Short mmCIF file of C-alpha atoms in Angstrom, two decimals:
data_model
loop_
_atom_site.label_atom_id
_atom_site.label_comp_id
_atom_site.label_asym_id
_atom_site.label_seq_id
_atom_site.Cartn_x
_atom_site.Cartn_y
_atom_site.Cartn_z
CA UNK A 12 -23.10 -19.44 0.28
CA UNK A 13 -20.53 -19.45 -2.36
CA UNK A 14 -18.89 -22.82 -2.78
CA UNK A 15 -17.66 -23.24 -6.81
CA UNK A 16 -16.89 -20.56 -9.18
CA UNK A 17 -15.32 -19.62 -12.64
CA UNK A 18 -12.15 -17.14 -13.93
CA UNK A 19 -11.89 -17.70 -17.70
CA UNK A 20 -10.75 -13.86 -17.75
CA UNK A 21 -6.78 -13.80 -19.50
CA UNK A 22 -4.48 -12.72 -17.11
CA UNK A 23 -3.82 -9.48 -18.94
CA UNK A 24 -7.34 -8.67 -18.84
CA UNK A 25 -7.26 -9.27 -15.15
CA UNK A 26 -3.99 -6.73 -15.28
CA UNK A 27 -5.59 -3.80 -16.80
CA UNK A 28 -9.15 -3.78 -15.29
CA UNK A 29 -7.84 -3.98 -11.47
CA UNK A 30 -5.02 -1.63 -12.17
CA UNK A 31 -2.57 -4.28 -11.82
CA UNK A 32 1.30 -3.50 -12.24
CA UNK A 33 1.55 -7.68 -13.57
CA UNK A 34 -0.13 -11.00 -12.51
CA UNK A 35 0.89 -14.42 -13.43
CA UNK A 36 -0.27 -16.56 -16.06
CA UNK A 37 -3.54 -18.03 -14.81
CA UNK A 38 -5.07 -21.12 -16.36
CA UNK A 39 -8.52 -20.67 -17.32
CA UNK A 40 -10.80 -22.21 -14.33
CA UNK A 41 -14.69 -23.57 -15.01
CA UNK A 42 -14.87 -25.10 -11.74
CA UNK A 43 -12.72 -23.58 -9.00
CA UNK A 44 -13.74 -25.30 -5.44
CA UNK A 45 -12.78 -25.12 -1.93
CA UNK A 46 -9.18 -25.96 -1.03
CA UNK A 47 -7.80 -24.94 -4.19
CA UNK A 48 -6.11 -21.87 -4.66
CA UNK A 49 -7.21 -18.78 -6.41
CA UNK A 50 -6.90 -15.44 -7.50
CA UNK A 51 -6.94 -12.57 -4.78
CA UNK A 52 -6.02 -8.88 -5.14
CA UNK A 53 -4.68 -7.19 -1.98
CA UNK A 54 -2.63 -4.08 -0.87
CA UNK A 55 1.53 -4.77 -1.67
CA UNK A 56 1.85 -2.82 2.08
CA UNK A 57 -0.70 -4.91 3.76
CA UNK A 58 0.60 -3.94 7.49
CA UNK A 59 2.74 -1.06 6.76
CA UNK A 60 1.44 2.57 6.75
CA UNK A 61 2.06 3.54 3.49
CA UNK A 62 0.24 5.90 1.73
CA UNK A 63 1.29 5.01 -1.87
CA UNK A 64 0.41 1.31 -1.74
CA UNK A 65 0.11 -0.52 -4.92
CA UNK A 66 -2.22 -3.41 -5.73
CA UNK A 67 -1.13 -6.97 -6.09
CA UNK A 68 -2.27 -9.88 -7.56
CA UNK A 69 -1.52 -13.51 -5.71
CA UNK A 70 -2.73 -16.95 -5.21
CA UNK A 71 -4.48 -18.25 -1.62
CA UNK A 72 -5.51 -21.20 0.05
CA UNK A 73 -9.53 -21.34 -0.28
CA UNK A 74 -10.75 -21.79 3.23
CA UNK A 75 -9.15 -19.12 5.89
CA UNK A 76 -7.16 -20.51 8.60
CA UNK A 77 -6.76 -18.06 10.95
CA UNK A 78 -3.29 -17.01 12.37
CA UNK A 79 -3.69 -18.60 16.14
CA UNK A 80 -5.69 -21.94 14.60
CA UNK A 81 -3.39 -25.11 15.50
CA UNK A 82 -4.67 -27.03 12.80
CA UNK A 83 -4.79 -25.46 9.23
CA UNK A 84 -7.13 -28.36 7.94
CA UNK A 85 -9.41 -25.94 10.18
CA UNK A 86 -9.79 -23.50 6.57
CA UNK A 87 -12.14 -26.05 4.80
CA UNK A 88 -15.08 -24.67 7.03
CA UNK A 89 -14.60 -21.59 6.58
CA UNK A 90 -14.99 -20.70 2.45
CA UNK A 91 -17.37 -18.32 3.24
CA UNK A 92 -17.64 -15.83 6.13
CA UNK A 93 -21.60 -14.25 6.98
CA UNK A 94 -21.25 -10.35 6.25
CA UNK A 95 -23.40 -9.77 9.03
CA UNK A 96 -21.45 -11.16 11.45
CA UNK A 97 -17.46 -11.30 9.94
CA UNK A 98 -16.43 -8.01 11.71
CA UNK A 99 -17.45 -9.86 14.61
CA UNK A 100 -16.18 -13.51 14.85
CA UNK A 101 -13.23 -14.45 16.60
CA UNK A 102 -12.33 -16.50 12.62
CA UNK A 103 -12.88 -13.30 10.97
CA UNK A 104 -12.62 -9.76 13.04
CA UNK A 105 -8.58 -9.18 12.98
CA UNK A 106 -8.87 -10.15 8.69
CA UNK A 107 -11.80 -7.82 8.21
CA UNK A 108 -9.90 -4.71 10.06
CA UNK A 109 -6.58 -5.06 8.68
CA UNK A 110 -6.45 -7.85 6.00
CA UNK A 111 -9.02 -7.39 2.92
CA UNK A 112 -8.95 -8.71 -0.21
CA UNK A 113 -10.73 -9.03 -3.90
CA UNK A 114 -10.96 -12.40 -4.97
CA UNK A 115 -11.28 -11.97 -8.59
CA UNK A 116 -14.15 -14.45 -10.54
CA UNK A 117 -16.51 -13.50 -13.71
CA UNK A 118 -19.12 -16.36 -12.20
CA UNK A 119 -20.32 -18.30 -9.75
CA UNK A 120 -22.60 -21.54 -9.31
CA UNK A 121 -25.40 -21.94 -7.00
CA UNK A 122 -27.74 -24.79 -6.95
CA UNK A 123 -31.22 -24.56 -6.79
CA UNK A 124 -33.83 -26.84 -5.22
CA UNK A 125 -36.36 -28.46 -8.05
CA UNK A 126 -38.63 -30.49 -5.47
CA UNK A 127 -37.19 -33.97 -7.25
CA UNK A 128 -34.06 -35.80 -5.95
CA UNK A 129 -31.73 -33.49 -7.89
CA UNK A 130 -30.61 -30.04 -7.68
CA UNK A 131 -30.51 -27.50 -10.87
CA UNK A 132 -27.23 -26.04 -11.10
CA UNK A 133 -26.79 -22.46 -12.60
CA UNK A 134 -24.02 -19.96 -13.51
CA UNK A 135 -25.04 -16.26 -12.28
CA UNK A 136 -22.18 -14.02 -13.88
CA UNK A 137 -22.30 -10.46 -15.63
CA UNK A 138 -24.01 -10.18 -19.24
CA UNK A 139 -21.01 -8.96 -20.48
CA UNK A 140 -19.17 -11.65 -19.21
CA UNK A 141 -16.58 -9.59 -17.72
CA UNK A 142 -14.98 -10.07 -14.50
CA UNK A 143 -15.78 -9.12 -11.20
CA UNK A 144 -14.50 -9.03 -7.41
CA UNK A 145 -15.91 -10.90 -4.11
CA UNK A 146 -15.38 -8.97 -0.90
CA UNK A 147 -12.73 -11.32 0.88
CA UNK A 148 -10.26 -11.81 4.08
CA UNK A 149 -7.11 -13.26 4.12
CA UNK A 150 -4.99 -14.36 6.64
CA UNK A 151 -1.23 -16.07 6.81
CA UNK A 152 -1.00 -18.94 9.18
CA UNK A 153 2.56 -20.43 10.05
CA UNK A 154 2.96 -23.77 11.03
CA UNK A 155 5.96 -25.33 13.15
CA UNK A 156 8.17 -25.65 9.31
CA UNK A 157 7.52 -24.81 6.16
CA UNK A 158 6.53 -21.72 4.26
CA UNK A 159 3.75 -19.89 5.84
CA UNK A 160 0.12 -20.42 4.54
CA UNK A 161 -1.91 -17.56 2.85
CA UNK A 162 -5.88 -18.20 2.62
CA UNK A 163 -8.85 -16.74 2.44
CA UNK A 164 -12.61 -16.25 2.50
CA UNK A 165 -15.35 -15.02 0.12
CA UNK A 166 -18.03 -12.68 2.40
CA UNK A 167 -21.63 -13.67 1.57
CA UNK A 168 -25.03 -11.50 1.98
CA UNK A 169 -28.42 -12.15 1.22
CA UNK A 170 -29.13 -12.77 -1.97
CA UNK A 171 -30.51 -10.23 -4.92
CA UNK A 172 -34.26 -10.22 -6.08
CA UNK A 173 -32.51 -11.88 -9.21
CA UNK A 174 -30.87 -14.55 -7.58
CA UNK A 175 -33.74 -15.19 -4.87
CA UNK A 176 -35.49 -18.09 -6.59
CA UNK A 177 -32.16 -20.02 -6.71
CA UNK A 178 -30.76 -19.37 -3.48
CA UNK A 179 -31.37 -17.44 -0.53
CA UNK A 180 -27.61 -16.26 -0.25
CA UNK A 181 -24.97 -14.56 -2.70
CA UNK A 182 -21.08 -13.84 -2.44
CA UNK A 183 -20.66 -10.02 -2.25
CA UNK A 184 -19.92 -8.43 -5.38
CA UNK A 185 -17.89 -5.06 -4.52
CA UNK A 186 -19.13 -1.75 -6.88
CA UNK A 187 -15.45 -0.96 -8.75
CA UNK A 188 -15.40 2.07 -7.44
CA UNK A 189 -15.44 0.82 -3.61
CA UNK A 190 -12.38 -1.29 -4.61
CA UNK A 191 -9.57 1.06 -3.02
CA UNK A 192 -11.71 1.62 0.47
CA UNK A 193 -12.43 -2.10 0.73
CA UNK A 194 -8.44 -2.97 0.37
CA UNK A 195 -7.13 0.33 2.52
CA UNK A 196 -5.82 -1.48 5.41
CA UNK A 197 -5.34 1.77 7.11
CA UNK A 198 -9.33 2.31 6.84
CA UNK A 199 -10.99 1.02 9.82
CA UNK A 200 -14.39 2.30 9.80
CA UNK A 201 -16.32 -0.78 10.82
CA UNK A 202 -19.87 0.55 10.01
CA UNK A 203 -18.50 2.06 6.48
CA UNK A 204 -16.88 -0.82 5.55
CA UNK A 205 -19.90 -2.94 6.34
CA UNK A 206 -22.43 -0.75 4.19
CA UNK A 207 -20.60 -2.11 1.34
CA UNK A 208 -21.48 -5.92 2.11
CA UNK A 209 -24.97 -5.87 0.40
CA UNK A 210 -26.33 -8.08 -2.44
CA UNK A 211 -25.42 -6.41 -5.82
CA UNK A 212 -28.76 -5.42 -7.15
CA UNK A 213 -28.18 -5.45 -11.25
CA UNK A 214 -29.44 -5.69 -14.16
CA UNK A 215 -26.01 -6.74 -15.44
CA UNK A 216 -26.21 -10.25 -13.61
CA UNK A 217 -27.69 -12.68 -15.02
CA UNK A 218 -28.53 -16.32 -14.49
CA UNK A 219 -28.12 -19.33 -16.94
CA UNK A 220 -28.34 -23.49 -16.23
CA UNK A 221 -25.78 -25.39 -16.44
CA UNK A 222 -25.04 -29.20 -16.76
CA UNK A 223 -24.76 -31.55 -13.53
CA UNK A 224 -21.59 -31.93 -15.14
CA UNK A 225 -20.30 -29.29 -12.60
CA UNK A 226 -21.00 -31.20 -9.68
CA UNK A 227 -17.73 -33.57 -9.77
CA UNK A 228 -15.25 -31.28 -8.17
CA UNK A 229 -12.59 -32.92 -10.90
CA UNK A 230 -14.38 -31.64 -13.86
CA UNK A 231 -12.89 -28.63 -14.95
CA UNK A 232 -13.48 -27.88 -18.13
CA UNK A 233 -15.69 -25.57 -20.58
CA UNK A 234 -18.55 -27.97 -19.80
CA UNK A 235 -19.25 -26.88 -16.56
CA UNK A 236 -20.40 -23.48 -17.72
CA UNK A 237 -22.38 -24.24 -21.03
CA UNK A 238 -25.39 -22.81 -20.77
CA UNK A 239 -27.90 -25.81 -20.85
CA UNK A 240 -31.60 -26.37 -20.98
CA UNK A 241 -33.30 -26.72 -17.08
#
């Protein structure tokens, strides 16, 4: 699964590497967790057919609440949606053939069994450091009042021969260059679309541990993501 992650990457960055027109001014994250909102790249024309649609860059719930759910507290199960199955799913199926999204990070934590009472956290992220995209959905849920509510959900695989050892699962990572088929909501080739949900087999990711300090949901600071010895 994919349940914390990390965008340090300045918004301008963000702007020019996702062919961006603008994006707001994002805080620097180190420990960005369920519930909260974050970063996700999607299609301007999300429902209309429009062949010159330009990429945008907003903030979404974590935790997808689909569009018919009566209760949007509903989205806290459902961070992460199986790639083998999302096309399928009642949660999932209408998101993954019209609605798809990047949701932008440059690293993730996963935590890895040691055999003692504790768990070793680490931070898997590009040797660079540079940022990447998770394959998500979105959806937009509206409630009785208020504003509508925009969320998503980060698609997981199996994990990569590098990131085997510490945990049998991994968000996907989209190539760049499958960016513009993953967010063409006019593109509905459900056996295309899930060839690209495969663990990201490179040489470019790389895994260091980190502190326990991650664990506390409130801590989120430069901390979490110093590299620290196991």
């Amino acid at each position: 699964m994919c349940g914390r992650f990390t965008l340090r990457t300045p918004a301008g960055v963000l702007v020019e590497q996702f062919r961006l027109e603008s994006a707001p001014e994002l805080a620097p994250r180190y420990n960005i967790a369920p519930t909260q909102d974050v970063a996700v790249v999607r299609n301007e024309h999300d429902t209309a057919q429009d062949d010159a649609a330009r990429r945008e860059l907003v903030l979404m719930h974590w935790g997808l609440v689909p569009s018919w759910s009566k209760d949007p507290k509903q989205g806290a199960r459902m961070i992460n949606a199986r790639g083998e199955t999302a096309a399928e799913k009642p949660s999932f199926r209408a998101a993954f053939k019209r609605r798809r999204c990047l949701v932008l990070a440059d690293g993730y934590y996963e935590w890895q069994k040691t055999g003692g009472k504790h768990k070793q956290p680490f931070l898997i992220h590009r040797d660079d450091g540079a940022a990447f995209a998770f394959a998500g959905l979105w959806e937009r849920w509206k409630g009785d009042d208020g504003p509508p509510l925009e969320s998503c959900t980060i698609i997981t695989t199996s994990s990569a021969e590098s990131t085997r050892e510490i945990h049998d699962r991994m968000p996907v990572i989209l190539d760049e260059a499958d960016y513009d088929l993953w967010l063409d909501v006019q593109f509905e080739d459900r056996e295309r679309l899930q060839q690209l949900l495969i663990p990201w087999e490179s040489d470019e990711l790389v895994a260091e541990p980190v502190s326990t300090h991650v664990n506390n949901v409130r801590h989120d600071d430069p901390q979490c993501a110093e590299p620290q010895s196991p």
